[in-house]
CSV table of C-alpha atoms in Angstrom, one decimal:
chain,number,residue,atom,x,y,z
B,62,MET,CA,156.4,-82.1,73.4
B,63,GLN,CA,159.5,-82.7,71.2
B,64,ILE,CA,161.8,-81.9,74.1
B,65,THR,CA,165.1,-83.0,72.5
B,66,SER,CA,164.2,-81.4,69.2
B,67,ARG,CA,163.5,-78.1,70.9
B,68,LEU,CA,166.8,-78.3,72.7
B,69,ALA,CA,168.5,-78.9,69.4
B,70,LEU,CA,167.2,-75.5,68.2
B,71,CYS,CA,169.3,-73.9,71.0
B,72,PHE,CA,172.5,-75.1,69.2
B,73,GLN,CA,174.4,-73.7,66.2
B,74,ASP,CA,175.9,-76.2,63.9
B,75,TYR,CA,178.7,-74.9,61.7
B,76,ARG,CA,179.6,-78.2,60.1
B,77,GLN,CA,179.5,-78.6,56.3
B,78,ILE,CA,176.3,-80.5,55.4
B,79,ASN,CA,178.0,-82.6,52.8
B,80,ARG,CA,180.5,-83.9,55.4
B,81,MET,CA,178.0,-84.4,58.2
B,82,LEU,CA,176.6,-87.9,59.0
B,83,HIS,CA,174.9,-87.2,62.3
B,84,PRO,CA,172.7,-84.1,62.6
B,85,ILE,CA,172.7,-82.1,65.8
B,86,GLU,CA,169.2,-83.3,66.8
B,87,GLY,CA,170.3,-86.9,66.6
B,88,LEU,CA,173.4,-86.2,68.7
B,89,ILE,CA,171.4,-84.5,71.4
B,90,ALA,CA,168.8,-87.2,71.5
B,91,GLN,CA,171.5,-89.9,71.7
B,92,ARG,CA,173.3,-88.2,74.6
B,93,ILE,CA,170.1,-87.6,76.6
B,94,TYR,CA,168.6,-91.0,76.0
B,95,GLY,CA,171.9,-92.5,77.0
B,96,LEU,CA,171.7,-90.7,80.3
B,97,ILE,CA,168.2,-92.0,80.9
B,98,MET,CA,169.3,-95.5,80.2
B,99,GLY,CA,172.1,-95.3,82.6
B,100,TYR,CA,175.1,-94.6,80.3
B,101,GLU,CA,176.8,-91.6,81.9
B,102,ASP,CA,180.1,-91.5,79.9
B,103,LEU,CA,180.7,-90.7,76.3
B,104,ASN,CA,182.9,-93.8,76.2
B,105,ASP,CA,179.8,-95.9,76.7
B,106,HIS,CA,178.5,-94.9,73.2
B,107,GLU,CA,181.4,-96.7,71.5
B,108,GLU,CA,179.3,-99.9,72.2
B,109,LEU,CA,175.9,-98.3,72.4
B,110,ARG,CA,176.2,-96.9,68.9
B,111,HIS,CA,175.8,-100.4,67.5
B,112,ASP,CA,172.8,-101.3,69.6
B,113,PRO,CA,169.8,-101.8,67.2
B,114,MET,CA,167.1,-101.1,69.8
B,115,PHE,CA,168.8,-97.9,70.8
B,116,ALA,CA,169.0,-96.9,67.2
B,117,LEU,CA,165.3,-97.6,66.8
B,118,ALA,CA,164.5,-95.4,69.7
B,119,LEU,CA,166.4,-92.6,68.0
B,120,GLY,CA,164.3,-93.0,64.8
B,121,LYS,CA,166.9,-94.9,62.8
B,122,ARG,CA,165.8,-97.7,60.4
B,123,ILE,CA,167.2,-101.1,61.2
B,124,GLY,CA,167.2,-104.4,59.3
B,125,LEU,CA,168.4,-103.0,56.0
B,126,GLU,CA,171.3,-105.0,54.5
B,127,ASN,CA,173.3,-102.2,53.1
B,128,GLU,CA,172.4,-99.6,55.7
B,129,PRO,CA,173.7,-100.5,59.2
B,130,ALA,CA,172.2,-98.5,62.0
B,131,THR,CA,175.4,-97.0,63.4
B,132,LEU,CA,175.1,-94.0,65.7
B,133,ALA,CA,177.6,-91.4,66.7
B,134,GLY,CA,180.7,-92.4,68.5
B,135,LYS,CA,182.3,-90.8,71.5
B,136,SER,CA,184.5,-88.4,69.5
B,137,THR,CA,181.5,-87.0,67.6
B,138,LEU,CA,179.4,-86.6,70.8
B,139,ASN,CA,182.3,-84.9,72.5
B,140,ARG,CA,181.9,-82.0,70.0
B,141,LEU,CA,178.7,-81.1,71.8
B,142,GLU,CA,180.4,-80.6,75.2
B,143,HIS,CA,183.8,-79.4,74.1
B,144,CYS,CA,183.6,-75.6,74.7
B,145,PRO,CA,187.1,-74.1,74.4
B,146,GLU,CA,186.2,-71.2,72.2
B,147,ASP,CA,183.5,-68.5,71.7
B,148,VAL,CA,180.5,-69.8,69.8
B,149,GLU,CA,180.7,-66.8,67.5
B,150,GLN,CA,184.0,-68.2,66.3
B,151,GLY,CA,182.5,-71.5,65.5
B,152,ALA,CA,182.3,-71.1,61.7
B,153,ASP,CA,186.0,-70.3,61.5
B,154,SER,CA,187.1,-72.9,64.1
B,155,ARG,CA,188.8,-76.0,62.8
B,156,TYR,CA,187.7,-78.3,65.6
B,157,HIS,CA,184.8,-76.6,67.5
B,158,LYS,CA,182.0,-76.3,65.1
B,159,ILE,CA,179.0,-76.9,67.4
B,160,GLY,CA,178.0,-74.1,69.7
B,161,HIS,CA,175.0,-73.4,71.9
B,162,CYS,CA,173.1,-70.4,73.3
B,163,PRO,CA,172.8,-70.5,77.1
B,164,SER,CA,169.9,-68.0,77.3
B,165,LYS,CA,167.8,-70.1,74.9
B,166,ILE,CA,168.5,-73.3,76.9
B,167,GLU,CA,167.6,-71.6,80.2
B,168,SER,CA,164.3,-70.3,78.6
B,169,LEU,CA,163.4,-73.7,77.3
B,170,PHE,CA,163.0,-75.1,80.9
B,171,VAL,CA,160.5,-72.5,81.8
B,172,ASP,CA,158.6,-72.8,78.4
B,173,ILE,CA,158.2,-76.6,79.0
B,174,PHE,CA,156.9,-75.9,82.5
B,175,LEU,CA,154.4,-73.4,81.3
B,176,GLU,CA,153.1,-75.7,78.6
B,177,SER,CA,152.5,-78.5,81.1
B,178,TYR,CA,149.5,-76.6,82.4
B,179,VAL,CA,146.1,-76.5,80.6
B,180,LYS,CA,145.2,-73.2,82.2
B,181,GLU,CA,146.8,-70.7,84.4
B,182,PRO,CA,147.0,-72.0,88.0
B,183,ARG,CA,145.9,-69.9,91.0
B,184,GLN,CA,149.2,-70.3,92.8
B,185,ILE,CA,152.7,-71.8,92.3
B,186,ILE,CA,155.6,-72.3,94.7
B,187,LEU,CA,159.1,-71.8,93.5
B,188,ASP,CA,161.7,-73.7,95.5
B,189,LEU,CA,165.3,-72.4,95.7
B,190,ASP,CA,168.1,-74.6,96.8
B,191,VAL,CA,171.8,-75.5,96.2
B,192,THR,CA,173.5,-78.9,96.3
B,193,ASP,CA,177.1,-80.1,96.1
B,194,ASP,CA,178.6,-81.6,93.0
B,195,LEU,CA,181.9,-83.2,94.2
B,196,VAL,CA,184.6,-83.4,91.5
B,197,HIS,CA,187.9,-85.3,91.3
B,198,GLY,CA,190.1,-83.4,88.9
B,199,THR,CA,191.4,-80.0,87.8
B,200,GLN,CA,188.2,-78.7,86.3
B,201,GLU,CA,187.8,-74.9,85.9
B,202,GLN,CA,186.4,-73.0,88.8
B,203,VAL,CA,186.6,-75.9,91.3
B,204,PHE,CA,187.3,-75.0,94.9
B,205,PHE,CA,187.4,-76.7,98.3
B,206,ASN,CA,184.2,-76.1,100.3
B,207,THR,CA,184.5,-76.6,104.0
B,208,TYR,CA,180.7,-77.2,104.4
B,209,TYR,CA,180.7,-80.1,101.9
B,210,ALA,CA,184.2,-81.1,102.9
B,211,GLY,CA,185.5,-81.5,99.4
B,212,TYR,CA,186.4,-80.0,96.0
B,213,CYS,CA,183.1,-79.3,94.3
B,214,TYR,CA,180.7,-77.2,92.3
B,215,ALA,CA,177.6,-75.7,94.0
B,216,PRO,CA,174.8,-75.7,91.4
B,217,LEU,CA,171.7,-73.6,92.1
B,218,TYR,CA,168.3,-75.2,91.3
B,219,ILE,CA,164.8,-73.8,91.0
B,220,PHE,CA,161.9,-76.3,91.1
B,221,CYS,CA,158.1,-75.9,91.0
B,222,GLY,CA,156.9,-79.2,92.5
B,223,LYS,CA,158.5,-81.8,90.2
B,224,HIS,CA,159.1,-79.3,87.4
B,225,LEU,CA,162.7,-78.2,86.9
B,226,LEU,CA,162.9,-74.5,86.0
B,227,ALA,CA,166.6,-73.7,86.4
B,228,ALA,CA,169.9,-75.5,86.9
B,229,LYS,CA,172.8,-73.0,87.2
B,230,LEU,CA,176.3,-74.4,87.7
B,231,ARG,CA,178.4,-72.3,90.1
B,232,PRO,CA,181.8,-72.5,91.8
B,233,SER,CA,181.7,-73.4,95.4
B,234,ASN,CA,183.7,-70.5,96.8
B,235,ILE,CA,180.8,-68.1,96.5
B,236,ASP,CA,177.9,-67.1,98.7
B,237,PRO,CA,175.1,-69.7,98.6
B,238,ALA,CA,172.7,-67.0,97.6
B,239,SER,CA,174.9,-65.6,94.8
B,240,GLY,CA,173.0,-65.3,91.6
B,241,ALA,CA,169.7,-66.5,93.2
B,242,LEU,CA,168.0,-63.1,92.7
B,243,GLU,CA,169.0,-62.9,89.0
B,244,GLU,CA,167.7,-66.4,88.4
B,245,LEU,CA,164.5,-65.6,90.2
B,246,GLN,CA,164.0,-62.4,88.2
B,247,ARG,CA,164.6,-64.2,84.9
B,248,VAL,CA,162.2,-67.1,85.7
B,249,ILE,CA,159.4,-65.0,87.2
B,250,GLN,CA,159.6,-62.5,84.3
B,251,GLN,CA,159.2,-65.3,81.8
B,252,ILE,CA,156.3,-66.8,83.8
B,253,ARG,CA,154.6,-63.4,84.0
B,254,GLN,CA,154.7,-63.0,80.3
B,255,GLN,CA,152.1,-65.9,80.0
B,256,TRP,CA,150.5,-65.9,83.5
B,257,LYS,CA,149.5,-62.4,84.5
B,258,ASN,CA,147.6,-63.2,87.6
B,259,VAL,CA,149.2,-66.3,89.2
B,260,GLU,CA,150.3,-65.9,92.8
B,261,ILE,CA,153.9,-66.9,93.3
B,262,LEU,CA,155.4,-68.0,96.6
B,263,VAL,CA,159.3,-68.2,96.7
B,264,ARG,CA,160.6,-70.7,99.2
B,265,GLY,CA,164.1,-71.5,100.5
B,266,ASP,CA,166.2,-72.1,103.5
B,267,SER,CA,168.0,-69.5,105.6
B,268,ALA,CA,170.7,-69.0,102.9
B,269,TYR,CA,168.1,-66.9,100.9
B,270,SER,CA,166.7,-64.7,103.6
B,271,ARG,CA,168.6,-61.8,102.2
B,272,GLU,CA,167.6,-58.2,102.0
B,273,ASN,CA,167.9,-57.9,98.2
B,274,ILE,CA,165.8,-61.1,97.6
B,275,MET,CA,163.1,-60.2,100.1
B,276,SER,CA,162.8,-56.5,99.1
B,277,TRP,CA,162.5,-57.5,95.4
B,278,CYS,CA,159.7,-59.9,96.2
B,279,GLU,CA,158.0,-57.3,98.2
B,280,SER,CA,158.2,-54.9,95.3
B,281,GLN,CA,156.4,-57.3,93.0
B,282,VAL,CA,152.7,-57.8,92.6
B,283,ARG,CA,151.5,-61.2,93.8
B,284,VAL,CA,155.0,-62.5,94.7
B,285,ASP,CA,155.5,-63.6,98.3
B,286,TYR,CA,158.3,-65.5,100.1
B,287,VAL,CA,158.9,-67.8,103.0
B,288,PHE,CA,162.6,-68.4,104.0
B,289,GLY,CA,164.3,-70.1,106.9
B,290,LEU,CA,166.0,-67.7,109.3
B,291,ALA,CA,169.1,-68.3,111.3
B,292,GLN,CA,168.5,-67.9,115.1
B,293,ASN,CA,170.2,-65.3,117.2
B,294,SER,CA,170.1,-64.0,120.8
B,295,ARG,CA,167.5,-61.4,120.1
B,296,LEU,CA,165.1,-63.9,118.4
B,297,ILE,CA,165.7,-66.4,121.2
B,298,GLN,CA,164.8,-63.8,123.8
B,299,MET,CA,161.6,-62.8,121.9
B,300,THR,CA,160.4,-66.4,122.4
B,301,THR,CA,161.0,-66.6,126.1
B,302,THR,CA,157.3,-66.7,127.0
B,303,THR,CA,156.6,-69.3,124.3
B,304,GLN,CA,159.4,-71.5,125.6
B,305,ASN,CA,157.9,-71.3,129.1
B,306,ARG,CA,154.5,-72.2,127.9
B,307,ALA,CA,155.8,-75.2,125.9
B,308,LYS,CA,157.8,-76.4,128.9
B,309,LEU,CA,154.8,-76.1,131.2
B,310,GLU,CA,152.5,-77.9,128.7
B,311,PHE,CA,155.0,-80.8,128.3
B,312,ASN,CA,155.6,-81.2,132.0
B,313,GLU,CA,151.8,-81.3,132.6
B,314,LYS,CA,151.4,-84.1,130.1
B,315,LEU,CA,154.4,-85.9,131.6
B,316,SER,CA,153.1,-85.6,135.1
B,317,THR,CA,149.7,-87.1,134.1
B,318,VAL,CA,151.4,-90.1,132.4
B,319,VAL,CA,153.8,-90.7,135.3
B,320,SER,CA,150.9,-90.6,137.8
B,321,PHE,CA,149.1,-93.2,135.8
B,322,LEU,CA,152.2,-95.4,135.5
B,323,GLU,CA,152.7,-95.2,139.3
B,324,THR,CA,149.3,-96.9,139.8
B,325,VAL,CA,150.4,-99.8,137.6
B,326,PHE,CA,154.2,-100.2,138.5
B,327,ASN,CA,156.3,-99.6,141.5
B,328,PRO,CA,157.3,-95.9,141.6
B,329,ASN,CA,160.9,-95.3,140.5
B,330,GLU,CA,163.0,-92.8,138.6
B,331,GLN,CA,162.8,-94.7,135.4
B,332,LEU,CA,159.1,-94.1,135.1
B,333,SER,CA,159.7,-90.5,134.0
B,334,GLU,CA,161.9,-91.7,131.2
B,335,VAL,CA,159.3,-94.2,130.1
B,336,ALA,CA,156.6,-91.6,130.2
B,337,SER,CA,158.6,-89.2,128.1
B,338,ASP,CA,158.7,-91.7,125.4
B,339,LEU,CA,155.0,-92.2,125.4
B,340,ILE,CA,154.0,-88.5,124.9
B,341,ASN,CA,154.6,-86.1,122.0
B,342,ASN,CA,156.8,-83.0,122.4
B,343,SER,CA,155.0,-79.8,123.0
B,344,ILE,CA,155.1,-77.5,119.9
B,345,LEU,CA,154.0,-73.9,119.8
B,346,TYR,CA,154.1,-71.4,117.0
B,347,LYS,CA,154.0,-67.6,117.2
B,348,SER,CA,154.3,-64.6,114.9
B,349,LEU,CA,157.0,-62.0,115.7
B,350,ASP,CA,157.6,-58.5,114.4
B,351,TYR,CA,161.4,-58.4,113.8
B,352,LYS,CA,164.0,-56.2,112.2
B,353,THR,CA,167.7,-56.7,112.2
B,354,ARG,CA,169.9,-53.9,113.4
B,355,GLU,CA,171.5,-53.1,110.1
B,356,SER,CA,170.9,-55.5,107.2
B,357,TRP,CA,167.1,-55.3,106.8
B,358,SER,CA,165.4,-52.2,105.5
B,359,CYS,CA,162.2,-52.8,107.4
B,360,SER,CA,160.4,-54.9,110.0
B,361,ARG,CA,159.2,-58.3,108.8
B,362,ARG,CA,157.0,-61.1,110.0
B,363,VAL,CA,159.0,-63.9,111.6
B,364,VAL,CA,157.3,-67.1,112.7
B,365,SER,CA,158.9,-69.1,115.5
B,366,LYS,CA,158.5,-72.8,116.2
B,367,VAL,CA,159.3,-73.7,119.8
B,368,GLU,CA,159.5,-77.4,120.5
B,369,TYR,CA,160.0,-78.7,124.0
B,370,GLY,CA,160.6,-82.4,125.0
B,371,ALA,CA,162.6,-84.7,127.1
B,372,LYS,CA,165.8,-83.6,125.2
B,373,GLY,CA,165.2,-79.9,125.8
B,374,THR,CA,164.2,-77.0,123.6
B,375,ASN,CA,164.5,-76.8,119.8
B,376,ILE,CA,163.7,-73.4,118.3
B,377,ARG,CA,163.4,-72.6,114.5
B,378,PHE,CA,162.5,-69.5,112.7
B,379,VAL,CA,161.1,-68.5,109.2
B,380,VAL,CA,160.6,-65.1,107.7
B,381,THR,CA,157.7,-64.4,105.4
B,382,SER,CA,155.8,-61.7,103.5
B,383,LEU,CA,152.5,-63.5,104.0
B,384,THR,CA,150.3,-61.9,106.6
B,385,THR,CA,148.9,-63.6,109.8
B,386,LYS,CA,145.4,-63.1,108.5
B,387,LYS,CA,146.2,-64.9,105.3
B,388,VAL,CA,148.3,-67.8,106.8
B,389,PRO,CA,148.3,-68.5,110.6
B,390,PRO,CA,151.7,-69.3,112.2
B,391,ALA,CA,151.3,-73.1,112.5
B,392,GLN,CA,150.0,-73.5,108.9
B,393,LEU,CA,152.7,-71.3,107.6
B,394,TYR,CA,155.5,-73.4,109.1
B,395,THR,CA,154.0,-76.9,108.5
B,396,GLN,CA,152.2,-76.4,105.2
B,397,LYS,CA,154.1,-73.6,103.5
B,398,TYR,CA,157.7,-74.0,104.6
B,399,CYS,CA,158.4,-77.6,105.7
B,400,LYS,CA,157.2,-79.1,102.4
B,401,ARG,CA,160.3,-77.6,100.8
B,402,GLY,CA,162.2,-80.7,102.0
B,403,GLU,CA,160.6,-82.7,99.1
B,404,MET,CA,163.1,-80.9,96.8
B,405,GLU,CA,165.9,-83.1,98.2
B,406,ASN,CA,164.3,-86.0,96.4
B,407,ARG,CA,164.6,-84.1,93.1
B,408,PHE,CA,168.4,-83.8,93.8
B,409,LYS,CA,168.6,-87.5,94.4
B,410,GLU,CA,166.8,-88.2,91.1
B,411,GLN,CA,169.2,-85.9,89.2
B,412,GLN,CA,172.4,-87.1,90.8
B,413,MET,CA,171.8,-90.8,91.4
B,414,GLU,CA,169.6,-91.6,88.4
B,415,LEU,CA,170.6,-89.1,85.7
B,416,PHE,CA,174.2,-88.3,86.6
B,417,SER,CA,174.0,-84.5,87.0
B,418,ASP,CA,177.2,-84.7,89.1
B,419,ARG,CA,179.1,-86.1,86.1
B,420,THR,CA,180.9,-82.8,85.6
B,421,SER,CA,184.3,-84.2,84.7
B,422,THR,CA,185.1,-82.3,81.5
B,423,HIS,CA,187.7,-79.6,82.0
B,424,THR,CA,185.9,-76.4,81.0
B,425,PHE,CA,183.3,-74.8,83.2
B,426,ALA,CA,181.1,-74.1,80.2
B,427,GLY,CA,181.3,-77.8,79.2
B,428,ASN,CA,180.2,-78.9,82.7
B,429,GLN,CA,177.3,-76.4,82.6
B,430,LEU,CA,176.2,-78.0,79.4
B,431,ARG,CA,176.4,-81.5,80.9
B,432,LEU,CA,174.3,-80.3,83.8
B,433,TRP,CA,171.7,-79.0,81.3
B,434,PHE,CA,171.7,-82.4,79.5
B,435,SER,CA,171.0,-84.2,82.7
B,436,SER,CA,168.3,-81.6,83.5
B,437,ILE,CA,166.6,-82.1,80.2
B,438,ALA,CA,166.8,-85.9,80.8
B,439,TYR,CA,165.0,-85.2,84.1
B,440,VAL,CA,162.4,-83.0,82.3
B,441,LEU,CA,161.8,-85.8,79.8
B,442,MET,CA,161.3,-88.4,82.4
B,443,ASN,CA,159.0,-86.2,84.4
B,444,ALA,CA,156.9,-85.6,81.2
B,445,LEU,CA,156.8,-89.3,80.6
B,446,ARG,CA,155.4,-89.9,84.1
B,447,GLU,CA,152.8,-87.1,83.8
B,448,LYS,CA,151.7,-87.7,80.2
B,449,CYS,CA,152.1,-91.4,79.6
B,450,LEU,CA,151.6,-93.0,83.1
B,451,ALA,CA,148.8,-90.7,84.3
B,452,LYS,CA,146.2,-93.4,84.2
B,453,THR,CA,148.3,-96.4,85.2
B,454,GLU,CA,149.4,-97.9,88.5
B,455,LEU,CA,152.8,-96.3,87.8
B,456,ARG,CA,151.5,-92.8,87.9
B,457,PRO,CA,153.5,-90.3,90.1
């Protein structure tokens, strides 16, 4: 798949060839392989550059007497991430002679995803979500976020299963859905250029149940959505009948179990508590026709999940463009929406294993590039699992 080689094509190298020891492709491969091996800092490469096995992995020849396998040091690698000037000024810049094209890098993620399929699938699901990237310095565009209780960035991700399609670094003082529609439009437009008939389901939490996102999806052919929806007094009132049914169902099950326990043990107040631990909560799903007073342009299908148990009532809502005939309420919530929680594992892989939260360079553009390096490392590892481990006990 030549992932690192293709990433290198997204860079512009203005260095003089006769004064250049390490080509751009080698620098990128060294940086990304280092992340995969657990070396998150550029300082690590001062020692790693002398590692013969690492040099061999990068295609260097080792064992030659007069040709030591020395890789790039931290200062050379830093020229990849040092972004103080416009790329167009790179040829005239004294220090910053390596630039990159953000749009090409963003397109590369989608290209790799498309190439991972032998043929066009019938349906794909695009997951939208944001995570926190806590920082400990004076980086550009860093703000305190009360939800995450710290100074951080708030990168936006788009995944399709285990495939990473977009990783957009953003400041944390903006709306969680800011830029989401633009990223969706870019990604889906690129997918449509190759897959004309694939059905696309866009999925996300309540942060993305916005009029502009939903109306755009509704205007597209074979593009649907399912988003979480924050509850309000009107929605709660619309589920009154369902709440009563769930409560009645639970109490009937509880009464049956208590009656049985009373034939075995002496009747007392604790039997009810014991019985409630032995039975499942009552869960009912129902489709609602709902429209906000001002923000929505039309009525939309909302699915309610009403759960009643010993601890009371728990009510959740999702909004979708999928019809009841196509996907019943229970299936929509459990099979289409709840599985979005798997995306949290992708965040863990990125942050804990591939250091996507190592955004400690000063410039915002430099930190975005670091996020892309970590994301390419993730893509490379995912390709390794799918292509090389497919027929082994280590297959994903």
